[in-house]
Amino acid sequence: MRRLLGWVTGMALAGMPTLALAEGAGGSYKGIAQIYFTFITVILIYGVYDVFGKKAMYVATPIIIFGMYMLLPKT
């Protein structure tokens, strides 16, 4: 039963791109750039935590997130 439910859900998502949060044809690189920048942001925040400790991480996290957001390509 679980396998059938998973199959039906998968087919429904594949059949309706809007439910799968898929971008239509002619999309840009913004989605993959967001994924890369998210990974880089997490690594930078962990590096600050590892080197300077928890208090510095709390201060640097909003700065890093804002900076990475500003670096994202605007389309």
Phi, psi and omega in degrees: 000319180296321179294320179295316179297319177296319179294315180296318178297317178298317179293322179295319179291323179290328181281338181235097184300333180291327176286332179276001181058035180272146178271145181291177180297146181084022180289169181256187179268013185296321182295313180290327177296321178296321178296313179299314181294328177295315178298317179297319179298315179298318180294319178296317180295319177296323178297319177296318179297318183292320185276314190253344178104181187291320182296318179293327178296319179296328179281318187280335185302309179297326179293315180295315181297316179296317179297317179293324177296320180292334179279345180299142178292136179264122179237000000 
